[in-house]
Amino acid sequence: MKRLAILGSTGSIGRSALAVVDAHPSRLQVVALAAGDNAALLADQVRRYRPEVVAMATSDGVDRLREACGAGGSATMTGGAEGLIAVATHPSVDIVICASAGTAGLEAVLAAIEAGKTIALANKEVLVMAGALVTDAARRRAVAILPVDSEHNAVHQCLHGRKSDEIRRLILTASGGPFREFTPDALGQVGPDQALRHPTWQMGRKITVDSATLMNKGLEVIEAHWLFGVSADQIEVVIHPQSIVHSMVELIDGSVIAQLGVTDMRLPIQYACSYPERWDGSLPALDLNRAGRLEFHPPDHERFPCLGLAYRALRSGGTLASVLNAANEVAVAAFLEGKLGFTSIPAVIERTMNAHAIEGVSTIDVVRRVDAWGRAYAREMAGELELTL
Ligand SMILES: NC(=O)c1ccc[n+]([C@@H]2O[C@H](COP(=O)([O-])OP(=O)(O)OC[C@H]3O[C@@H](n4cnc5c(N)ncnc54)[C@H](OP(=O)(O)O)[C@@H]3O)[C@@H](O)[C@H]2O)c1
């Protein structure tokens, strides 16, 4: 029996993780859950999975959770950053599934690593903002970071423990998002509702917008660097609208190994839970006869500049990736509120990156300070570019 903590259990990945638990009740047990604001859904999960400890982002959330659980809730309930850490480090936990949105999970991920927990990482922002700190800590504590992101999970499967000096290139696939074929003029007109309609994946709001701008792939390029120890030049992105090939690895002898599967996050989540074993899946099998053609195209950096900004942040090193991430979160939130145009998202990020004096990522305090600066600066830039509605 592997015992799980899930950070972000009420989200898209969190709910898929619980579906994996449902499919493997004799192998997986939930012992700790954390959510942001959705007390009603977390209370349902508490009733169903009976975790030992649960956390919400705020004390107000904890009060609502207590009320929603009523007398039936015997779990320890806690809030804020400390609550998230308590969930991630609970002594009975073996694997921490890190699926909270944004950057709130960074301290909890670091604490889980210090506590020797295996990390199943969906929350790519943690590696983008503090990849050096997280991977150093994992190496020092000999803790495995197993990627849940489908592309990195695919790479992990293709590599199957191979060393980084046997890798020539990683080839990350991208669906291209809903605006893959839009003209620059048409991109200027798109609103949140259109951006939230992803052609192949069902995901949370922020990552869905990131997929539409190709920033999601940019964040994944940085994530791949930290997870697999490869340089920016060794990471290629290819548009693959069918999202069947989840990613590929080219080895130094020229062989290209690909992982294929249905577009369902339960597959990579289960892999991260079962690793190094494989378990029977309850997922529909991939039917290549019905899949039709598999297409691959280069990405268009002119129409989707976010990808290039992420490569620039990775090549520059230091805190620039933290700033990219912070500015992106601010710009996406403004876009979702209808206050910023779609094509202004990269403009906000680029202006913020241009204004940043890069430092080394030496401590978590540096990361948090730079993150706060990036957000404040990006808010100013978003204000300057604000849409008049
Ligand atoms: N969805 C996918 O297919 C997918 C694929 C690859 C990687 N990822 C990554 O996985 C992460 C989660 O994505 P998602 O699509 O599942 O997002 P989502 O549906 O928006 O869910 C986010 C989760 O984080 C929780 N949360 C927000 N703030 C929190 C805080 N301060 N403390 C604790 N929990 C907090 C939310 O709680 P409430 O809902 O209760 O507020 C929710 O449970 C992201 O980093 C994303 O890039 C997602």
CSV table of C-alpha atoms and ligand atoms in Angstrom, one decimal:
chain,number,residue,atom,x,y,z
A,1,MET,CA,0.0,0.0,0.0
A,2,LYS,CA,1.4,3.4,-1.0
A,3,ARG,CA,0.1,6.3,1.1
A,4,LEU,CA,-0.6,9.6,-0.7
A,5,ALA,CA,-0.8,13.3,0.1
A,6,ILE,CA,-2.5,15.4,-2.6
A,7,LEU,CA,-1.8,19.1,-2.8
A,8,GLY,CA,-4.6,20.6,-4.9
A,9,SER,CA,-7.0,17.7,-4.5
A,10,THR,CA,-10.0,19.8,-5.7
A,11,GLY,CA,-8.4,20.7,-9.0
A,12,SER,CA,-8.3,18.9,-12.3
A,13,ILE,CA,-5.2,16.9,-11.5
A,14,GLY,CA,-6.2,16.4,-7.9
A,15,ARG,CA,-9.6,14.9,-9.0
A,16,SER,CA,-7.8,12.7,-11.6
A,17,ALA,CA,-5.4,11.5,-8.8
A,18,LEU,CA,-8.4,10.5,-6.7
A,19,ALA,CA,-9.9,8.6,-9.6
A,20,VAL,CA,-6.6,6.7,-9.8
A,21,VAL,CA,-6.9,5.9,-6.1
A,22,ASP,CA,-10.5,4.7,-6.8
A,23,ALA,CA,-9.2,2.3,-9.5
A,24,HIS,CA,-6.5,0.9,-7.1
A,25,PRO,CA,-8.0,0.7,-3.6
A,26,SER,CA,-5.7,-2.1,-2.5
A,27,ARG,CA,-2.6,-0.3,-3.6
A,28,LEU,CA,-3.2,3.4,-2.9
A,29,GLN,CA,-4.5,5.1,0.2
A,30,VAL,CA,-5.2,8.8,0.8
A,31,VAL,CA,-3.8,10.1,4.1
A,32,ALA,CA,-3.6,13.9,3.5
A,33,LEU,CA,-5.4,16.4,1.3
A,34,ALA,CA,-5.0,20.1,0.6
A,35,ALA,CA,-7.1,22.6,-1.4
A,36,GLY,CA,-7.2,26.3,-2.0
A,37,ASP,CA,-10.8,27.6,-1.6
A,38,ASN,CA,-13.3,24.9,-2.5
A,39,ALA,CA,-14.4,23.8,1.0
A,40,ALA,CA,-17.5,22.0,-0.2
A,41,LEU,CA,-15.6,19.6,-2.5
A,42,LEU,CA,-12.8,19.1,0.0
A,43,ALA,CA,-15.5,18.2,2.6
A,44,ASP,CA,-16.9,15.5,0.2
A,45,GLN,CA,-13.4,14.2,-0.3
A,46,VAL,CA,-12.8,14.1,3.5
A,47,ARG,CA,-16.0,12.1,3.9
A,48,ARG,CA,-15.1,9.7,1.2
A,49,TYR,CA,-11.4,9.1,1.7
A,50,ARG,CA,-11.1,9.8,5.5
A,51,PRO,CA,-7.6,11.4,5.4
A,52,GLU,CA,-5.7,12.0,8.7
A,53,VAL,CA,-4.9,15.7,7.9
A,54,VAL,CA,-6.4,18.2,5.5
A,55,ALA,CA,-5.5,21.8,4.8
A,56,MET,CA,-7.0,24.8,3.0
A,57,ALA,CA,-5.3,28.0,1.9
A,58,THR,CA,-6.9,30.3,4.4
A,59,SER,CA,-8.3,30.1,8.0
A,60,ASP,CA,-11.6,31.2,6.6
A,61,GLY,CA,-11.5,28.2,4.3
A,62,VAL,CA,-10.7,25.9,7.3
A,63,ASP,CA,-13.8,27.3,9.1
A,64,ARG,CA,-16.0,26.6,6.1
A,65,LEU,CA,-14.5,23.1,5.8
A,66,ARG,CA,-15.2,22.4,9.5
A,67,GLU,CA,-18.8,23.5,9.0
A,68,ALA,CA,-19.2,21.5,5.8
A,69,CYS,CA,-17.7,18.4,7.4
A,70,GLY,CA,-19.9,18.7,10.5
A,71,ALA,CA,-19.5,16.1,13.2
A,72,GLY,CA,-18.3,13.5,10.7
A,73,GLY,CA,-14.9,15.2,10.1
A,74,SER,CA,-12.3,13.5,12.3
A,75,ALA,CA,-9.3,14.7,10.3
A,76,THR,CA,-6.9,17.3,11.7
A,77,MET,CA,-7.8,20.6,9.8
A,78,THR,CA,-5.2,23.3,9.2
A,79,GLY,CA,-4.7,26.3,7.0
A,80,GLY,CA,-2.2,28.6,5.2
A,81,ALA,CA,1.3,27.8,4.1
A,82,GLU,CA,1.9,25.8,7.3
A,83,GLY,CA,-1.2,23.7,6.6
A,84,LEU,CA,0.1,22.8,3.1
A,85,ILE,CA,3.5,21.8,4.7
A,86,ALA,CA,1.7,19.7,7.3
A,87,VAL,CA,0.0,17.8,4.5
A,88,ALA,CA,3.1,17.4,2.4
A,89,THR,CA,5.2,16.1,5.4
A,90,HIS,CA,2.7,14.0,7.3
A,91,PRO,CA,4.7,11.0,8.7
A,92,SER,CA,2.5,8.4,7.1
A,93,VAL,CA,2.8,9.8,3.6
A,94,ASP,CA,5.0,8.0,1.0
A,95,ILE,CA,4.2,10.0,-2.2
A,96,VAL,CA,3.2,13.7,-2.4
A,97,ILE,CA,1.2,14.5,-5.5
A,98,CYS,CA,2.0,18.2,-6.1
A,99,ALA,CA,-1.0,19.6,-8.1
A,100,SER,CA,-1.8,22.9,-6.5
A,101,ALA,CA,-2.0,25.8,-8.9
A,102,GLY,CA,0.7,28.5,-9.2
A,103,THR,CA,3.6,29.0,-6.8
A,104,ALA,CA,1.9,28.4,-3.4
A,105,GLY,CA,3.3,24.9,-3.2
A,106,LEU,CA,7.0,25.7,-3.4
A,107,GLU,CA,7.7,25.6,0.3
A,108,ALA,CA,5.6,22.5,0.8
A,109,VAL,CA,7.5,20.7,-2.0
A,110,LEU,CA,10.8,21.6,-0.5
A,111,ALA,CA,9.6,20.5,3.0
A,112,ALA,CA,8.4,17.2,1.5
A,113,ILE,CA,11.8,16.6,-0.1
A,114,GLU,CA,13.5,17.3,3.2
A,115,ALA,CA,11.1,14.8,4.8
A,116,GLY,CA,12.2,12.2,2.3
A,117,LYS,CA,8.9,11.9,0.5
A,118,THR,CA,8.7,10.8,-3.2
A,119,ILE,CA,7.4,13.7,-5.2
A,120,ALA,CA,4.9,13.2,-8.1
A,121,LEU,CA,5.1,16.7,-9.6
A,122,ALA,CA,2.4,18.2,-11.8
A,123,ASN,CA,3.0,21.8,-10.5
A,124,LYS,CA,5.6,22.8,-13.1
A,125,GLU,CA,5.7,26.4,-11.8
A,126,VAL,CA,7.7,25.1,-8.8
A,127,LEU,CA,10.5,24.0,-11.0
A,128,VAL,CA,10.3,27.0,-13.2
A,129,MET,CA,10.7,29.5,-10.3
A,130,ALA,CA,13.1,27.5,-8.2
A,131,GLY,CA,14.4,24.5,-10.2
A,132,ALA,CA,18.0,24.8,-8.8
A,133,LEU,CA,16.8,24.7,-5.2
A,134,VAL,CA,14.3,21.9,-5.7
A,135,THR,CA,16.6,19.6,-7.7
A,136,ASP,CA,19.6,20.3,-5.4
A,137,ALA,CA,17.5,19.4,-2.4
A,138,ALA,CA,16.2,16.2,-4.1
A,139,ARG,CA,19.7,15.1,-5.0
A,140,ARG,CA,21.0,15.8,-1.4
A,141,ARG,CA,18.1,13.8,0.1
A,142,ALA,CA,18.1,11.1,-2.7
A,143,VAL,CA,14.5,11.8,-3.3
A,144,ALA,CA,12.8,11.0,-6.6
A,145,ILE,CA,10.9,13.6,-8.5
A,146,LEU,CA,8.5,11.8,-10.8
A,147,PRO,CA,6.9,14.0,-13.5
A,148,VAL,CA,3.2,13.9,-13.8
A,149,ASP,CA,3.1,16.5,-16.6
A,150,SER,CA,2.3,14.2,-19.6
A,151,GLU,CA,5.2,15.3,-21.7
A,152,HIS,CA,7.8,14.8,-19.0
A,153,ASN,CA,6.1,11.6,-17.9
A,154,ALA,CA,6.5,10.4,-21.5
A,155,VAL,CA,10.2,11.4,-21.5
A,156,HIS,CA,10.7,9.6,-18.2
A,157,GLN,CA,9.1,6.5,-19.7
A,158,CYS,CA,11.2,6.7,-22.8
A,159,LEU,CA,14.4,7.2,-20.9
A,160,HIS,CA,13.7,4.4,-18.4
A,161,GLY,CA,16.7,5.4,-16.2
A,162,ARG,CA,19.1,6.3,-19.1
A,163,LYS,CA,21.8,8.8,-18.2
A,164,SER,CA,21.6,12.3,-19.5
A,165,ASP,CA,24.9,11.9,-21.6
A,166,GLU,CA,23.0,9.3,-23.7
A,167,ILE,CA,20.4,11.9,-24.7
A,168,ARG,CA,20.9,13.9,-27.9
A,169,ARG,CA,17.5,15.7,-27.7
A,170,LEU,CA,14.2,15.8,-26.0
A,171,ILE,CA,11.3,16.4,-28.4
A,172,LEU,CA,8.3,17.8,-26.4
A,173,THR,CA,5.0,17.7,-28.3
A,174,ALA,CA,2.4,20.5,-28.1
A,175,SER,CA,-1.2,20.4,-29.3
A,176,GLY,CA,-0.8,24.0,-30.5
A,177,GLY,CA,-3.9,25.0,-28.5
A,178,PRO,CA,-7.2,26.3,-29.9
A,179,PHE,CA,-5.6,29.2,-31.9
A,180,ARG,CA,-3.0,27.1,-33.8
A,181,GLU,CA,-4.3,28.3,-37.1
A,182,PHE,CA,-5.4,31.9,-36.2
A,183,THR,CA,-4.0,34.9,-38.0
A,184,PRO,CA,-2.3,37.6,-36.0
A,185,ASP,CA,-5.3,39.8,-36.4
A,186,ALA,CA,-7.7,37.1,-35.2
A,187,LEU,CA,-5.4,36.4,-32.2
A,188,GLY,CA,-5.9,40.0,-31.2
A,189,GLN,CA,-9.6,39.5,-30.9
A,190,VAL,CA,-9.8,36.3,-28.8
A,191,GLY,CA,-11.4,36.3,-25.4
A,192,PRO,CA,-11.2,34.1,-22.3
A,193,ASP,CA,-14.1,31.8,-23.3
A,194,GLN,CA,-12.4,30.9,-26.6
A,195,ALA,CA,-9.0,30.4,-24.8
A,196,LEU,CA,-10.6,28.1,-22.2
A,197,ARG,CA,-11.8,25.7,-25.0
A,198,HIS,CA,-8.8,23.4,-25.3
A,199,PRO,CA,-9.0,21.0,-28.3
A,200,THR,CA,-7.6,17.9,-26.7
A,201,TRP,CA,-7.1,18.3,-22.9
A,202,GLN,CA,-9.4,19.1,-20.0
A,203,MET,CA,-7.4,21.2,-17.5
A,204,GLY,CA,-7.6,24.0,-15.0
A,205,ARG,CA,-8.1,27.6,-16.3
A,206,LYS,CA,-4.6,28.9,-15.9
A,207,ILE,CA,-2.9,26.0,-17.7
A,208,THR,CA,-5.5,26.1,-20.4
A,209,VAL,CA,-4.7,29.7,-21.2
A,210,ASP,CA,-1.0,28.8,-21.0
A,211,SER,CA,-1.6,26.2,-23.6
A,212,ALA,CA,-3.3,28.7,-25.9
A,213,THR,CA,-0.3,31.1,-25.7
A,214,LEU,CA,2.2,28.3,-25.9
A,215,MET,CA,3.6,29.5,-22.5
A,216,ASN,CA,2.7,26.1,-21.2
A,217,LYS,CA,5.2,24.5,-23.6
A,218,GLY,CA,7.7,27.2,-22.6
A,219,LEU,CA,7.3,26.4,-18.9
A,220,GLU,CA,7.7,22.7,-19.9
A,221,VAL,CA,11.0,23.4,-21.7
A,222,ILE,CA,12.4,24.9,-18.4
A,223,GLU,CA,10.9,22.0,-16.4
A,224,ALA,CA,12.5,19.5,-18.8
A,225,HIS,CA,15.9,21.2,-18.2
A,226,TRP,CA,15.6,20.7,-14.5
A,227,LEU,CA,14.2,17.2,-14.5
A,228,PHE,CA,16.5,15.6,-17.1
A,229,GLY,CA,19.7,17.7,-16.9
A,230,VAL,CA,19.6,18.8,-20.6
A,231,SER,CA,20.4,22.2,-22.0
A,232,ALA,CA,18.0,24.5,-23.8
A,233,ASP,CA,19.6,23.6,-27.1
A,234,GLN,CA,18.8,19.9,-26.5
A,235,ILE,CA,15.0,20.6,-26.1
A,236,GLU,CA,12.9,20.9,-29.2
A,237,VAL,CA,9.2,21.6,-29.3
A,238,VAL,CA,7.0,20.2,-32.1
A,239,ILE,CA,3.4,20.9,-32.7
A,240,HIS,CA,1.4,17.7,-32.8
A,241,PRO,CA,-2.4,18.6,-32.9
A,242,GLN,CA,-3.6,15.1,-32.1
A,243,SER,CA,-1.8,14.9,-28.7
A,244,ILE,CA,-1.3,11.1,-29.1
A,245,VAL,CA,2.5,11.1,-29.1
A,246,HIS,CA,3.1,12.6,-25.6
A,247,SER,CA,6.8,13.3,-26.2
A,248,MET,CA,10.0,11.7,-27.6
A,249,VAL,CA,13.6,11.2,-26.8
A,250,GLU,CA,16.4,11.1,-29.4
A,251,LEU,CA,19.4,9.1,-28.1
A,252,ILE,CA,23.0,9.7,-29.2
A,253,ASP,CA,22.9,6.8,-31.6
A,254,GLY,CA,20.0,8.5,-33.5
A,255,SER,CA,17.1,6.3,-32.2
A,256,VAL,CA,14.0,8.2,-31.4
A,257,ILE,CA,11.8,6.7,-28.7
A,258,ALA,CA,8.2,7.9,-28.3
A,259,GLN,CA,5.5,7.3,-25.8
A,260,LEU,CA,1.9,7.3,-27.1
A,261,GLY,CA,-1.4,7.2,-25.2
A,262,VAL,CA,-4.9,8.5,-24.8
A,263,THR,CA,-5.2,12.1,-23.6
A,264,ASP,CA,-6.1,11.3,-20.0
A,265,MET,CA,-4.0,12.5,-17.1
A,266,ARG,CA,-4.9,9.4,-15.0
A,267,LEU,CA,-2.3,7.6,-17.1
A,268,PRO,CA,0.8,9.7,-16.1
A,269,ILE,CA,-0.6,10.0,-12.5
A,270,GLN,CA,-0.9,6.3,-12.2
A,271,TYR,CA,2.6,5.8,-13.6
A,272,ALA,CA,4.0,8.2,-11.0
A,273,CYS,CA,2.2,6.2,-8.3
A,274,SER,CA,3.1,2.7,-9.6
A,275,TYR,CA,6.7,3.5,-10.6
A,276,PRO,CA,8.9,1.4,-11.0
A,277,GLU,CA,6.0,-1.1,-11.4
A,278,ARG,CA,3.2,-1.0,-14.0
A,279,TRP,CA,-0.3,-1.6,-12.9
A,280,ASP,CA,-3.4,-2.7,-14.9
A,281,GLY,CA,-5.1,0.5,-16.2
A,282,SER,CA,-8.8,1.2,-16.2
A,283,LEU,CA,-8.3,3.6,-19.0
A,284,PRO,CA,-9.6,3.1,-22.6
A,285,ALA,CA,-6.9,1.7,-24.8
A,286,LEU,CA,-5.4,3.9,-27.6
A,287,ASP,CA,-6.9,2.9,-30.9
A,288,LEU,CA,-4.5,4.0,-33.7
A,289,ASN,CA,-6.9,2.8,-36.4
A,290,ARG,CA,-9.4,5.5,-35.2
A,291,ALA,CA,-6.6,8.1,-34.5
A,292,GLY,CA,-6.1,8.7,-38.2
A,293,ARG,CA,-3.1,10.9,-39.3
A,294,LEU,CA,-0.5,12.0,-36.8
A,295,GLU,CA,0.9,15.4,-37.8
A,296,PHE,CA,4.0,17.3,-36.7
A,297,HIS,CA,4.8,20.9,-37.4
A,298,PRO,CA,7.4,23.5,-36.1
A,299,PRO,CA,5.9,26.1,-33.7
A,300,ASP,CA,5.3,29.6,-35.0
A,301,HIS,CA,7.4,31.9,-32.7
A,302,GLU,CA,6.1,35.1,-34.3
A,303,ARG,CA,2.4,34.4,-33.5
A,304,PHE,CA,3.2,32.7,-30.2
A,305,PRO,CA,6.2,34.7,-28.7
A,306,CYS,CA,5.7,33.2,-25.1
A,307,LEU,CA,7.7,30.0,-26.2
A,308,GLY,CA,10.7,32.1,-27.2
A,309,LEU,CA,10.5,34.1,-23.9
A,310,ALA,CA,10.8,30.9,-22.0
A,311,TYR,CA,13.8,29.7,-24.0
A,312,ARG,CA,15.4,33.2,-23.3
A,313,ALA,CA,14.7,32.8,-19.5
A,314,LEU,CA,16.3,29.3,-19.5
A,315,ARG,CA,19.3,30.4,-21.5
A,316,SER,CA,19.9,33.5,-19.3
A,317,GLY,CA,19.6,31.5,-16.1
A,318,GLY,CA,19.2,32.7,-12.5
A,319,THR,CA,16.1,34.5,-11.5
A,320,LEU,CA,14.8,35.3,-15.0
A,321,ALA,CA,12.6,32.2,-15.1
A,322,SER,CA,11.0,33.2,-11.8
A,323,VAL,CA,10.2,36.6,-13.3
A,324,LEU,CA,8.8,35.0,-16.5
A,325,ASN,CA,6.5,32.8,-14.3
A,326,ALA,CA,5.3,35.6,-12.1
A,327,ALA,CA,4.6,38.0,-15.0
A,328,ASN,CA,2.8,35.2,-16.8
A,329,GLU,CA,0.5,34.5,-13.8
A,330,VAL,CA,-0.4,38.2,-13.5
A,331,ALA,CA,-1.0,38.5,-17.3
A,332,VAL,CA,-3.1,35.4,-17.5
A,333,ALA,CA,-5.2,36.5,-14.5
A,334,ALA,CA,-5.8,39.9,-16.1
A,335,PHE,CA,-6.7,38.2,-19.4
A,336,LEU,CA,-9.2,35.9,-17.7
A,337,GLU,CA,-10.8,39.0,-16.0
A,338,GLY,CA,-11.2,40.6,-19.4
A,339,LYS,CA,-8.7,43.3,-18.6
A,340,LEU,CA,-5.9,42.4,-21.0
A,341,GLY,CA,-5.9,41.3,-24.6
A,342,PHE,CA,-4.6,37.9,-25.6
A,343,THR,CA,-1.7,39.3,-27.6
A,344,SER,CA,-0.8,41.6,-24.7
A,345,ILE,CA,0.1,38.6,-22.5
A,346,PRO,CA,3.6,38.2,-24.0
A,347,ALA,CA,4.0,41.9,-24.1
A,348,VAL,CA,3.5,42.2,-20.3
A,349,ILE,CA,5.9,39.3,-19.7
A,350,GLU,CA,8.6,40.6,-22.1
A,351,ARG,CA,8.5,44.1,-20.6
A,352,THR,CA,8.8,42.7,-17.1
A,353,MET,CA,11.7,40.4,-18.1
A,354,ASN,CA,13.5,43.4,-19.8
A,355,ALA,CA,13.3,45.4,-16.5
A,356,HIS,CA,14.7,42.6,-14.3
A,357,ALA,CA,18.3,42.5,-13.0
A,358,ILE,CA,19.1,38.8,-12.9
A,359,GLU,CA,20.4,37.2,-9.7
A,360,GLY,CA,21.5,33.7,-8.8
A,361,VAL,CA,18.7,31.4,-7.3
A,362,SER,CA,20.6,31.0,-4.0
A,363,THR,CA,17.8,30.8,-1.4
A,364,ILE,CA,14.0,30.6,-1.2
A,365,ASP,CA,14.0,34.2,0.1
A,366,VAL,CA,15.6,35.4,-3.2
A,367,VAL,CA,13.0,33.5,-5.2
A,368,ARG,CA,10.1,34.9,-3.2
A,369,ARG,CA,11.4,38.5,-3.4
A,370,VAL,CA,12.0,38.3,-7.1
A,371,ASP,CA,8.5,36.7,-7.6
A,372,ALA,CA,6.9,39.5,-5.6
A,373,TRP,CA,8.8,42.1,-7.7
A,374,GLY,CA,7.9,40.4,-11.0
A,375,ARG,CA,4.2,40.4,-10.0
A,376,ALA,CA,4.2,44.1,-9.0
A,377,TYR,CA,6.0,45.1,-12.2
A,378,ALA,CA,3.8,43.0,-14.4
A,379,ARG,CA,0.7,44.5,-12.8
A,380,GLU,CA,1.9,47.9,-13.7
A,381,MET,CA,2.6,46.8,-17.3
A,382,ALA,CA,-0.8,45.1,-17.5
A,383,GLY,CA,-2.3,48.4,-16.3
A,384,GLU,CA,-0.6,50.3,-19.1
A,385,LEU,CA,-1.8,47.8,-21.7
A,386,GLU,CA,-5.3,47.5,-20.1
A,387,LEU,CA,-8.2,46.9,-22.5
A,388,THR,CA,-10.9,49.6,-22.5
A,389,LEU,CA,-14.0,47.5,-22.3
B,1,LIG,N1,-4.7,19.8,-15.6
B,1,LIG,C1,-3.8,19.2,-16.3
B,1,LIG,O1,-4.1,18.4,-17.2
B,1,LIG,C2,-2.3,19.4,-16.0
B,1,LIG,C3,-1.3,18.8,-16.8
B,1,LIG,C4,0.0,19.0,-16.5
B,1,LIG,C5,0.4,19.8,-15.4
B,1,LIG,N2,-0.6,20.5,-14.7
B,1,LIG,C6,-0.1,21.4,-13.6
B,1,LIG,O2,-0.8,20.9,-12.4
B,1,LIG,C7,-1.1,22.0,-11.6
B,1,LIG,C8,-2.6,22.0,-11.3
B,1,LIG,O3,-3.3,22.2,-12.5
B,1,LIG,P1,-4.8,21.9,-12.6
B,1,LIG,O4,-5.2,22.0,-14.0
B,1,LIG,O5,-5.2,20.8,-11.8
B,1,LIG,O6,-5.3,23.3,-11.9
B,1,LIG,P2,-6.7,23.6,-11.2
B,1,LIG,O7,-7.8,22.7,-11.8
B,1,LIG,O8,-6.9,25.1,-11.3
B,1,LIG,O9,-6.5,23.1,-9.7
B,1,LIG,C9,-5.6,23.8,-8.9
B,1,LIG,C10,-5.7,23.2,-7.5
B,1,LIG,O10,-4.8,24.0,-6.6
B,1,LIG,C11,-5.5,24.3,-5.5
B,1,LIG,N3,-5.0,25.5,-4.9
B,1,LIG,C12,-4.9,26.8,-5.4
B,1,LIG,N4,-4.3,27.6,-4.5
B,1,LIG,C13,-3.9,26.8,-3.5
B,1,LIG,C14,-3.2,27.1,-2.2
B,1,LIG,N5,-2.8,28.3,-1.9
B,1,LIG,N6,-3.0,26.1,-1.4
B,1,LIG,C15,-3.4,24.8,-1.7
B,1,LIG,N7,-4.1,24.5,-2.8
B,1,LIG,C16,-4.3,25.5,-3.7
B,1,LIG,C17,-7.0,24.5,-6.0
B,1,LIG,O11,-7.9,24.5,-4.9
B,1,LIG,P3,-9.4,25.1,-5.0
B,1,LIG,O12,-9.9,24.6,-6.3
B,1,LIG,O13,-10.0,24.5,-3.8
B,1,LIG,O14,-9.3,26.6,-4.9
B,1,LIG,C18,-7.1,23.3,-6.8
B,1,LIG,O15,-7.3,22.1,-6.0
B,1,LIG,C19,-0.6,23.3,-12.3
B,1,LIG,O16,0.7,23.6,-11.9
B,1,LIG,C20,-0.5,22.8,-13.8
B,1,LIG,O17,0.4,23.5,-14.6
B,1,LIG,C21,-1.9,20.3,-15.0
